[in-house]
Short mmCIF file of C-alpha atoms in Angstrom, two decimals:
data_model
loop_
_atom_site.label_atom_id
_atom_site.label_comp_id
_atom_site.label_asym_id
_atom_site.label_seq_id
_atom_site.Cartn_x
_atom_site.Cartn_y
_atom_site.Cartn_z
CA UNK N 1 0.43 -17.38 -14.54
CA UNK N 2 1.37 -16.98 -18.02
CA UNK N 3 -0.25 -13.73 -19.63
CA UNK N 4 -0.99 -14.10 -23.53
CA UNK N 5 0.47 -10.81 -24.02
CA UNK N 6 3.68 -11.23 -22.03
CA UNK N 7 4.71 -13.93 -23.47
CA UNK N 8 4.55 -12.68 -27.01
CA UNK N 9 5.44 -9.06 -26.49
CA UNK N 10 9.32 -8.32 -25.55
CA UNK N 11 9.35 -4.99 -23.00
CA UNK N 12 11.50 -3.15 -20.93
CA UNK N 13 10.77 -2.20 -16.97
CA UNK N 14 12.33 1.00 -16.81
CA UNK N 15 12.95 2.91 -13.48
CA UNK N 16 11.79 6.28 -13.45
CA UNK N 17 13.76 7.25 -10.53
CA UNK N 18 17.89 7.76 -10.85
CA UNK N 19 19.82 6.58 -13.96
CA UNK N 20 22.75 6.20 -10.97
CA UNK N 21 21.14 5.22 -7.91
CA UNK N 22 19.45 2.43 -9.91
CA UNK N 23 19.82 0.06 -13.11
CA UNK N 24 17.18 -1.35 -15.26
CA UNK N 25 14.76 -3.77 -13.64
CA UNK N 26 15.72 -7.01 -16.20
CA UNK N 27 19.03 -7.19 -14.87
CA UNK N 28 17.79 -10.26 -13.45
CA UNK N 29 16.54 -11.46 -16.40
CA UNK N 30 12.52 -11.46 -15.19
CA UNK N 31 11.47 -9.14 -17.55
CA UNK N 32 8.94 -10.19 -20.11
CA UNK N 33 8.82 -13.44 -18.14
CA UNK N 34 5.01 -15.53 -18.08
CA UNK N 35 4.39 -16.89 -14.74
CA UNK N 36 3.47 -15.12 -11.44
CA UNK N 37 5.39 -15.66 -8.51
CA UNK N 38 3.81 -17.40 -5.79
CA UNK N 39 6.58 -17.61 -2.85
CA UNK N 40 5.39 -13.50 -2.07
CA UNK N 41 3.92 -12.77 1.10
CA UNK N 42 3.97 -10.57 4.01
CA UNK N 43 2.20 -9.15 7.25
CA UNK N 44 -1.53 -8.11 7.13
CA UNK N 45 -3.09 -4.77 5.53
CA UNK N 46 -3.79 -2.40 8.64
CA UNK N 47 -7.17 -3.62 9.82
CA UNK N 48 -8.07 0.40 10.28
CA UNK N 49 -7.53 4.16 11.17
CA UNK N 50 -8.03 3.28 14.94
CA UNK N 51 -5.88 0.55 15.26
CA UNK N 52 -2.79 1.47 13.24
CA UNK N 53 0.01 3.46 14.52
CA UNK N 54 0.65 5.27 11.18
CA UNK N 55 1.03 8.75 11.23
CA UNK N 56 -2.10 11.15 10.69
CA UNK N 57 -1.50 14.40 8.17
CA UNK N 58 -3.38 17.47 9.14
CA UNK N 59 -4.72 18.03 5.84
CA UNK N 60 -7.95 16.23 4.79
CA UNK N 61 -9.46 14.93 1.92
CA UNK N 62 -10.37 18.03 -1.13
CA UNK N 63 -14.22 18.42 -1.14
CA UNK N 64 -16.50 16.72 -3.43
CA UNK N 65 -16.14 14.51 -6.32
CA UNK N 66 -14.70 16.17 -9.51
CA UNK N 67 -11.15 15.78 -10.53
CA UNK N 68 -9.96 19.04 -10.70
CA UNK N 69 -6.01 19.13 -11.62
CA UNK N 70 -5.41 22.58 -11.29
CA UNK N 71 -6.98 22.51 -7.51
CA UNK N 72 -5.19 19.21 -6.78
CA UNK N 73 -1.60 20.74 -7.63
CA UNK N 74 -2.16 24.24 -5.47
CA UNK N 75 -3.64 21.35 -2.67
CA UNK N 76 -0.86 18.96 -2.26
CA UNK N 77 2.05 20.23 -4.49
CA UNK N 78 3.72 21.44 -1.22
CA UNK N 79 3.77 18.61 -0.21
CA UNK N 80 5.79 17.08 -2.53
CA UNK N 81 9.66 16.94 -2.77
CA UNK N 82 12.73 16.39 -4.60
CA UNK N 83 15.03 13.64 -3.15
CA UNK N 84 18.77 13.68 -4.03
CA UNK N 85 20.98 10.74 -2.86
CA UNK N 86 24.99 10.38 -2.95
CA UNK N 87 27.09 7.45 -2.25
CA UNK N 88 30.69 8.59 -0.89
CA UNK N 89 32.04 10.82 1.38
CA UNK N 90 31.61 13.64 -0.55
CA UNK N 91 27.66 14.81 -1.58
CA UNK N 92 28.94 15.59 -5.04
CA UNK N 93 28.92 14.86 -8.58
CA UNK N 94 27.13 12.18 -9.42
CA UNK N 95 23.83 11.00 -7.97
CA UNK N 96 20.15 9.79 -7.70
CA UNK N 97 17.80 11.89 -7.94
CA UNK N 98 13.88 11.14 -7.42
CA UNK N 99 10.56 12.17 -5.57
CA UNK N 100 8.97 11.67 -2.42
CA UNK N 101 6.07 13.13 -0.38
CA UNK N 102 5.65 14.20 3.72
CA UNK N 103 3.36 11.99 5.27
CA UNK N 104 3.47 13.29 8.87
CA UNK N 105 3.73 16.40 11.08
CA UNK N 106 7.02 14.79 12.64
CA UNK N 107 8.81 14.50 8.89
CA UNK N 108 8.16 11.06 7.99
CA UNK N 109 8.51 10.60 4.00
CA UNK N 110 7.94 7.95 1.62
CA UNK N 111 9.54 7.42 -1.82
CA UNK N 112 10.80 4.43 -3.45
CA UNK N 113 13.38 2.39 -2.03
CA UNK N 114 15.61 2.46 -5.17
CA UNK N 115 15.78 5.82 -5.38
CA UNK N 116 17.73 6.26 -1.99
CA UNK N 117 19.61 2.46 -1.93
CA UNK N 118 22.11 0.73 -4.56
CA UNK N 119 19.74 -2.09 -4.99
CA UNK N 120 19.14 -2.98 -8.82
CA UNK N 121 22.15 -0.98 -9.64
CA UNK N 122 24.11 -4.41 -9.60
CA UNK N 123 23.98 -4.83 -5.87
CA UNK N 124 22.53 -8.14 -4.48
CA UNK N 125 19.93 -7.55 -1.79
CA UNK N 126 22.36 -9.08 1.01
CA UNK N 127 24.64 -5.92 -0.06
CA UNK N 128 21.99 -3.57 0.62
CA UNK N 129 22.49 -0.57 1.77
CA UNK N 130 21.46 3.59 1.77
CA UNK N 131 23.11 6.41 0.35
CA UNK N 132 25.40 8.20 2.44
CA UNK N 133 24.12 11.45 2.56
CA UNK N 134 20.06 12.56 1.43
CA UNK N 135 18.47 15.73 0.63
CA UNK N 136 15.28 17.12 0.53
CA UNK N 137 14.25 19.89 -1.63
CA UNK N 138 10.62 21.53 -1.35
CA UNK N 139 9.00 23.25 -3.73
CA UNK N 140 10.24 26.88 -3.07
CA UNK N 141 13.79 25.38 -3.29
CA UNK N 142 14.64 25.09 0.45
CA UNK N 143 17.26 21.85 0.84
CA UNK N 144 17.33 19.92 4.13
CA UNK N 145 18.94 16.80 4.89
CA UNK N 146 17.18 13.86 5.41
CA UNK N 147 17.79 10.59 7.83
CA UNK N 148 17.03 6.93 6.36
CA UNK N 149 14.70 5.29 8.59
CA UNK N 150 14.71 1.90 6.41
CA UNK N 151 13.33 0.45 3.37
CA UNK N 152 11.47 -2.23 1.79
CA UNK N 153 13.45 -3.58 -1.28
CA UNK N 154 10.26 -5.79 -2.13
CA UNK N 155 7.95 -3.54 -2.54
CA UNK N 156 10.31 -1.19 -3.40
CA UNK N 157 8.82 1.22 -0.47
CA UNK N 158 11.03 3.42 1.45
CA UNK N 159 10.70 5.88 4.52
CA UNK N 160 12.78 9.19 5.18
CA UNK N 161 12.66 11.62 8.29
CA UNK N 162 13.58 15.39 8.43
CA UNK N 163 13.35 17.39 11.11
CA UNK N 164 9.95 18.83 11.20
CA UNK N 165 11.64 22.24 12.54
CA UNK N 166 13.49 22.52 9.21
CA UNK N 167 11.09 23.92 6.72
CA UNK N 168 7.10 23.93 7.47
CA UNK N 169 5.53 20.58 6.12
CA UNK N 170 2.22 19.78 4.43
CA UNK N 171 1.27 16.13 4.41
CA UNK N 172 -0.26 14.21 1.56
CA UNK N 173 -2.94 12.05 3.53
CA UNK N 174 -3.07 8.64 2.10
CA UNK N 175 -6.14 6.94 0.83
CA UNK N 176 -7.68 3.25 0.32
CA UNK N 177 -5.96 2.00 -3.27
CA UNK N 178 -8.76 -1.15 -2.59
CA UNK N 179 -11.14 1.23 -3.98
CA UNK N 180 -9.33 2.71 -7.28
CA UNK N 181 -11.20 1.69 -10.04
CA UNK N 182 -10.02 1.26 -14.33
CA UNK N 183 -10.96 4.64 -15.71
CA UNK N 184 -10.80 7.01 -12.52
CA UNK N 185 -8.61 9.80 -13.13
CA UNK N 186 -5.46 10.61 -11.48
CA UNK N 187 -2.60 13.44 -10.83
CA UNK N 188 1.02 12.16 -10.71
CA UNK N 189 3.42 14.79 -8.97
CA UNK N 190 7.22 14.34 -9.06
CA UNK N 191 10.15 15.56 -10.72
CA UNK N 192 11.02 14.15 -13.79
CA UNK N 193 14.39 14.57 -15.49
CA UNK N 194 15.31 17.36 -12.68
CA UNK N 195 11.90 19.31 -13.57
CA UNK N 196 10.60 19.80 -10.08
CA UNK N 197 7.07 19.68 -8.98
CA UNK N 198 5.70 19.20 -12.52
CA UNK N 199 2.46 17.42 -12.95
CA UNK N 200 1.10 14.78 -14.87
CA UNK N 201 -2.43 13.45 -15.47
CA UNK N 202 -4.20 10.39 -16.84
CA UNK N 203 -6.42 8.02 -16.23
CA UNK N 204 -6.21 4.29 -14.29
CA UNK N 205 -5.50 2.01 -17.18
CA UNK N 206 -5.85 -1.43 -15.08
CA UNK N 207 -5.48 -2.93 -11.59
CA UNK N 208 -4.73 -5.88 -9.83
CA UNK N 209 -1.26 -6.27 -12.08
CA UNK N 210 1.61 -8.70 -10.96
CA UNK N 211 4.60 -6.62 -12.19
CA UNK N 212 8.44 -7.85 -11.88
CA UNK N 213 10.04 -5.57 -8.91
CA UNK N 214 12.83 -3.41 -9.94
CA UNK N 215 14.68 -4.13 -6.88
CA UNK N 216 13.93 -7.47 -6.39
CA UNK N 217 13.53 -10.96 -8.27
CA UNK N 218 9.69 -10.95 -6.68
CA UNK N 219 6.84 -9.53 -7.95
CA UNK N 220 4.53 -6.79 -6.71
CA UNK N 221 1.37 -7.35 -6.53
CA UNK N 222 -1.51 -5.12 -7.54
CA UNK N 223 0.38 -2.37 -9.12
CA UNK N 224 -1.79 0.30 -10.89
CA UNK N 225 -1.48 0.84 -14.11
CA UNK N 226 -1.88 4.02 -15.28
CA UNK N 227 -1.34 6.13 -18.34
CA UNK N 228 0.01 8.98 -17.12
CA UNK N 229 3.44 10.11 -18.28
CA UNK N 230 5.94 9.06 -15.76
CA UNK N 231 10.04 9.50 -16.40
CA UNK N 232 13.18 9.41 -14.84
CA UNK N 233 12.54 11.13 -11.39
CA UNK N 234 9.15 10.33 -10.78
CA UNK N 235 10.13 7.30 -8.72
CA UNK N 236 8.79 7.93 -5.13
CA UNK N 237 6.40 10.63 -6.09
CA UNK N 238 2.59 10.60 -5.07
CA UNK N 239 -0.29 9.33 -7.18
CA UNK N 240 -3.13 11.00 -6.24
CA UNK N 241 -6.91 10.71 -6.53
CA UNK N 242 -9.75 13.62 -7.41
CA UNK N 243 -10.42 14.14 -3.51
CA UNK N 244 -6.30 14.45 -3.30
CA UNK N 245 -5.37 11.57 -1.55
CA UNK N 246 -2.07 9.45 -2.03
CA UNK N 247 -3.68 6.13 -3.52
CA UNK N 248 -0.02 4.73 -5.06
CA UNK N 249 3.70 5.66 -5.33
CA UNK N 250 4.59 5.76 -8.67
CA UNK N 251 7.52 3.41 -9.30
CA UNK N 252 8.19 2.08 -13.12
CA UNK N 253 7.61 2.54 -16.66
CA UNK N 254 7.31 -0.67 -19.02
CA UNK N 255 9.05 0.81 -22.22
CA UNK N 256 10.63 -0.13 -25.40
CA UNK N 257 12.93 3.05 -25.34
CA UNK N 258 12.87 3.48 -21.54
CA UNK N 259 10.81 7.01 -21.88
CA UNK N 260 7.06 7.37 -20.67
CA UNK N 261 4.75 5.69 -23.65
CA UNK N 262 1.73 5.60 -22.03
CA UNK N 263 1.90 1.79 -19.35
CA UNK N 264 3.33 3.53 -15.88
CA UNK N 265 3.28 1.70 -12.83
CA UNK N 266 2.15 2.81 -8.97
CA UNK N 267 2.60 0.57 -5.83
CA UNK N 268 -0.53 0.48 -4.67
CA UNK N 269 -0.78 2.80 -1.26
CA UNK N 270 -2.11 0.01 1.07
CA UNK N 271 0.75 -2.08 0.32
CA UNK N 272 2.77 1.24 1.31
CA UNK N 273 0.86 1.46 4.44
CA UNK N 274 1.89 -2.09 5.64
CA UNK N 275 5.59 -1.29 4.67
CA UNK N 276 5.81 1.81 6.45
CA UNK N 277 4.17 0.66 9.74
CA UNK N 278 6.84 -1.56 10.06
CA UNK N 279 9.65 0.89 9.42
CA UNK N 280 8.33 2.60 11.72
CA UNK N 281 7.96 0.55 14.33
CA UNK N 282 10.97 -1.92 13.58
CA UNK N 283 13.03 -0.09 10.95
CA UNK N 284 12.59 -3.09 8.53
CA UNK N 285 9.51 -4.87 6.76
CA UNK N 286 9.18 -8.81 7.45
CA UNK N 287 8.23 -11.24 5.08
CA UNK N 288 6.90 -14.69 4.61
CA UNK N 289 8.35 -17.02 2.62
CA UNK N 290 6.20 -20.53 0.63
CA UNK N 291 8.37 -21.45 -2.40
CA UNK N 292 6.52 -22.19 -5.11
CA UNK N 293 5.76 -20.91 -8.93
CA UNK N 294 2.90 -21.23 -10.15
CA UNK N 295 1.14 -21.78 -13.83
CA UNK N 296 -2.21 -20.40 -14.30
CA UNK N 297 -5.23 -22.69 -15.06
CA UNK N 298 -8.46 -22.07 -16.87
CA UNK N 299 -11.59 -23.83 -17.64
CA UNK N 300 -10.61 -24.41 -21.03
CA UNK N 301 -7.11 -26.17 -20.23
CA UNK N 302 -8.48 -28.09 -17.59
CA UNK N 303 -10.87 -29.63 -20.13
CA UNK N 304 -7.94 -30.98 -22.34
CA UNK N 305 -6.55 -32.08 -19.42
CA UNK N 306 -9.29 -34.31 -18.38
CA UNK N 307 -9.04 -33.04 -15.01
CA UNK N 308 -11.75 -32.65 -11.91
CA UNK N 309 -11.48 -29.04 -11.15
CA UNK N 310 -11.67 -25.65 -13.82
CA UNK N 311 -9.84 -23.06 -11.30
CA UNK N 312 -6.99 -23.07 -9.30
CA UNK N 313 -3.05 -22.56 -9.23
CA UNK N 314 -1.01 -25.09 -11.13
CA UNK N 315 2.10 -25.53 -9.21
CA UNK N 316 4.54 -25.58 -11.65
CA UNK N 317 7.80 -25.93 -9.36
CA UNK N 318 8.69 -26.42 -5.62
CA UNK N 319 11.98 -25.07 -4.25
CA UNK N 320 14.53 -28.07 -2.48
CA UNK N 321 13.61 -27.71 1.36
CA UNK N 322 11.57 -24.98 1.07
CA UNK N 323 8.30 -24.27 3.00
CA UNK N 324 6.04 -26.07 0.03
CA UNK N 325 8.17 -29.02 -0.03
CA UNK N 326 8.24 -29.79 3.56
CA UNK N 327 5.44 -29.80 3.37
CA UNK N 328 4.98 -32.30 0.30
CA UNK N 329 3.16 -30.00 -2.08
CA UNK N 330 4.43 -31.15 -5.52
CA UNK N 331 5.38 -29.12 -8.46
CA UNK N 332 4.83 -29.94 -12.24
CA UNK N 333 6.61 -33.36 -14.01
CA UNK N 334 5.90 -32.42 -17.80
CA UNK N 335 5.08 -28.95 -20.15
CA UNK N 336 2.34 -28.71 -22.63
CA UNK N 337 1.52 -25.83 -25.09
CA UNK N 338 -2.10 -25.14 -25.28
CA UNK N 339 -3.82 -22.08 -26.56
CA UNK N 340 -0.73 -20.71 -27.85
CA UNK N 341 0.94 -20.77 -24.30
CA UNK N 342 3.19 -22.90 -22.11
CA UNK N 343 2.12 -24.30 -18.86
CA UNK N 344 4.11 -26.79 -16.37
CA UNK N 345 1.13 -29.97 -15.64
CA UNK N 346 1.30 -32.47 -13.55
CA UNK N 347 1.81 -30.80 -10.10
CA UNK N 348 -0.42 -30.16 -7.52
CA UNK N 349 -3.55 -27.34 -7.77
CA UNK N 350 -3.76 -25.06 -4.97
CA UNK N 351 -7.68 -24.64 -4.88
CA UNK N 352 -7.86 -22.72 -1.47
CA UNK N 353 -5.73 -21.25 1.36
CA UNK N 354 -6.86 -21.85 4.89
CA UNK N 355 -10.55 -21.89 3.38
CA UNK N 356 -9.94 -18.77 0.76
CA UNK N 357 -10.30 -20.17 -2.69
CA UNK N 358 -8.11 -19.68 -5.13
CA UNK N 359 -9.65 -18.86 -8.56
CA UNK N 360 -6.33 -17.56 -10.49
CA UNK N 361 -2.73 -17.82 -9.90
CA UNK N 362 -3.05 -14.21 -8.43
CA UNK N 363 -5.15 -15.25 -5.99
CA UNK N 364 -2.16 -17.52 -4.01
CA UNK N 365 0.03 -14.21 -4.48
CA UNK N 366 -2.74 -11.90 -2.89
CA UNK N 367 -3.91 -14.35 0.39
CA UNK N 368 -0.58 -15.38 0.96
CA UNK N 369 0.41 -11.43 0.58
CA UNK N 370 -2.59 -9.83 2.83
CA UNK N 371 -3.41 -12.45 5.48
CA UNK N 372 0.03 -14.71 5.86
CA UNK N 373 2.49 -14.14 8.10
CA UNK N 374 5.83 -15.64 8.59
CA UNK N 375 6.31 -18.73 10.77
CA UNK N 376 2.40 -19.10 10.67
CA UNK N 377 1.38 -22.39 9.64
CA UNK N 378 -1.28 -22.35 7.37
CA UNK N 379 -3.78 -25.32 5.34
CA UNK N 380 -3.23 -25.23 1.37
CA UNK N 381 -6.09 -27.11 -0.30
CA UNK N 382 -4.94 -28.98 -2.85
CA UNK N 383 -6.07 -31.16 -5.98
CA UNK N 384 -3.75 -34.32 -6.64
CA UNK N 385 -5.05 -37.23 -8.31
CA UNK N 386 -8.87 -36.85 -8.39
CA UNK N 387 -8.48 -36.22 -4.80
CA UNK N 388 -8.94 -33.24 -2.65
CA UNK N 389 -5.85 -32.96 0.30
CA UNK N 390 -5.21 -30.01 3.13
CA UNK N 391 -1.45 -29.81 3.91
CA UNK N 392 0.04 -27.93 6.33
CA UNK N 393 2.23 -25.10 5.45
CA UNK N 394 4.63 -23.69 8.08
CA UNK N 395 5.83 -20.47 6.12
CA UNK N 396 9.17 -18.95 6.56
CA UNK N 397 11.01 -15.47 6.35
CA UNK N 398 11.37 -14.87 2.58
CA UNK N 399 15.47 -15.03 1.45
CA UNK N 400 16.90 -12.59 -0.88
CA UNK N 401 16.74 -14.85 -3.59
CA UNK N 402 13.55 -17.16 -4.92
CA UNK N 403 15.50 -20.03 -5.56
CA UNK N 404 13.53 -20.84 -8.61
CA UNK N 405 15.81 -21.15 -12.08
#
């Protein structure tokens, strides 16, 4: 889709992990771009508790419902950590530094994936790879190193072990970010610029945003957006709700000087949740693949456009051989400016998704995302021509690159 702010307002995705580790996320040239990505998607959300094989903390959720920041620090500040990452033989000098937060009993971690791999730092995704050497260093200043168990450079997720023998652990449990709501405040714990442990509060500022990924030319979907200060070296760190519970890892600033003004950025915790029950379980995190970008459409546009339906995603290209186009979905043949904004027309509308309807160009992003899997085949409702069609839509594992100019 094509935000009205977006498209007039020129920003900068900033990481807030490692200057080193990491560049700036518009090295691809995405930032301040208008249209949401379509060709996202990946395995299921864990159906629940009792089926998933994620790892359990100990500690519970804090008792009743005021957000207390004081009692949410002494609560879960142990359980944060400061991640340092070196590339090279030697674990000197120069390096990444970011946050993270134990998970498990057995030493599981999770941070952000460019705080521990040379992704974004000019480094394709096919030259992926993990610092040599990781530690971890807990809040009374005890360093241990730490293994890389994989990461996810899409959702910009990643999973570290130490031995649980090391230094005594308290988990962060992790809670349902499907329930955060705009206005609900939150405590952000990391280490910016080197300041260990220091905290940060705010309130949710928004939900549901498509945001370009720092490590990838995708998008991530449902980031929230919060207003807490976040810096350098708060990438990986824990966002956490009154009751204490990990609902997001914070990831990004959007800044014009690249320092925390207020619009920070958490993946959303479910989204972690899928991402590290694969690492877990295969090391890496598989994703579908459909190939399309898509325009948004609204009742207004439709009107001048004369056309039969108010709602849907406008498909404004289709990638050569991709998924979409075996399929014969069609992608846009002319642009119009309406409203002040630019939109792609003449392509198909995706109205539904094996029978979910598709109200906003989100909408493809989030089905495809949460119920898609790759080589699934799946029916895309579409409007061509006054006419209603269902195509079939064998989705594949998602390349490294989009393929979309």
């Amino acid at each position: 889709m094509r935000p009205g702010p977006l498209a007039l307002v020129s920003v900068l995705s900033a990481v807030i992990g490692a200057a080193i580790v990491i560049g700036v996320g518009s090295a691809f040239d995405w930032v301040g771009t208008s249209r949401t990505e379509t060709i996202v998607a990946a395995p299921p959300l864990i159906a629940s508790e009792q089926e998933s094989p994620l790892p359990r903390p100990t500690a519970g959720p804090l008792p009743g419902d005021g957000f207390d920041a004081a009692r949410i620090y002494e609560a879960r500040a142990d359980g944060v950590v400061t991640i340092l990452a070196f590339f090279g033989e030697t674990a000197t000098g120069d390096g990444g530094q970011g946050s993270g937060f134990v998970v498990s009993d057995e030493g599981h971690i999770l941070t952000s994936s460019h705080v521990i791999t040379n992704v974004g730092a000019g480094s394709s995704l096919a030259q992926a790879r993990a610092a040599d050497t990781v530690y971890v260093e807990f809040r009374d200043g005890d360093r241990v190193p730490a293994e890389v168990v994989g990461w996810d450079v899409f959702d910009d997720v990643a999973l570290l072990k130490v031995d649980p023998d090391a230094h005594e652990l308290q988990p962060i449990p992790l809670g349902d970010s499907s329930e955060v709501v705009v206005g609900q405040p939150v405590a952000a714990i990391g280490s910016p610029f080197g300041n260990e442990n220091s905290l940060g509060v705010g309130v949710v500022s928004a939900t549901g945003r498509a945001i370009e990924a720092l490590t990838s030319r995708y998008h991530l979907v449902d980031a929230i957006q919060i207003d807490a200060p976040l810096n350098r070296g708060n990438s990986g760190g824990p966002l956490l709700d009154a009751r204490g519970n990990a609902i997001g890892i914070n990831a990004q600033i959007r800044s014009d000087s690249g320092l925390a003004e207020g619009v920070g950025f958490a993946v959303p915790i479910n989204a972690a949740k899928r991402s590290l029950e694969e690492l877990l379980e295969d090391g890496e995190v598989s994703y579908a693949y459909v190939g399309v970008l898509t325009d948004e459409l609204w009742p207004a546009l439709a009107r001048h456009l004369k056309l039969g339906v108010t709602r849907g995603a406008l498909i404004a290209e289709v990638v050569d051989d991709g998924p979409a186009a075996r399929a014969g979905l069609r992608g846009g043949s002319r642009t119009v400016v309406f409203q002040g904004q630019e939109v792609t027309v003449g392509g198909d509308i995706v109205l539904a998704v094996d029978g979910h309807p598709i109200e906003r160009g989100d909408d493809l992003v989030r089905i495809v995302t949460n119920i898609l899997r790759p080589g699934e085949r799946s029916v895309f409702t579409v409007f061509r021509n006054g006419r209603r069609l269902n195509l079939s839509v064998t989705l594949a594992e998602r390349p490294a690159d989009p393929g979309l100019g």
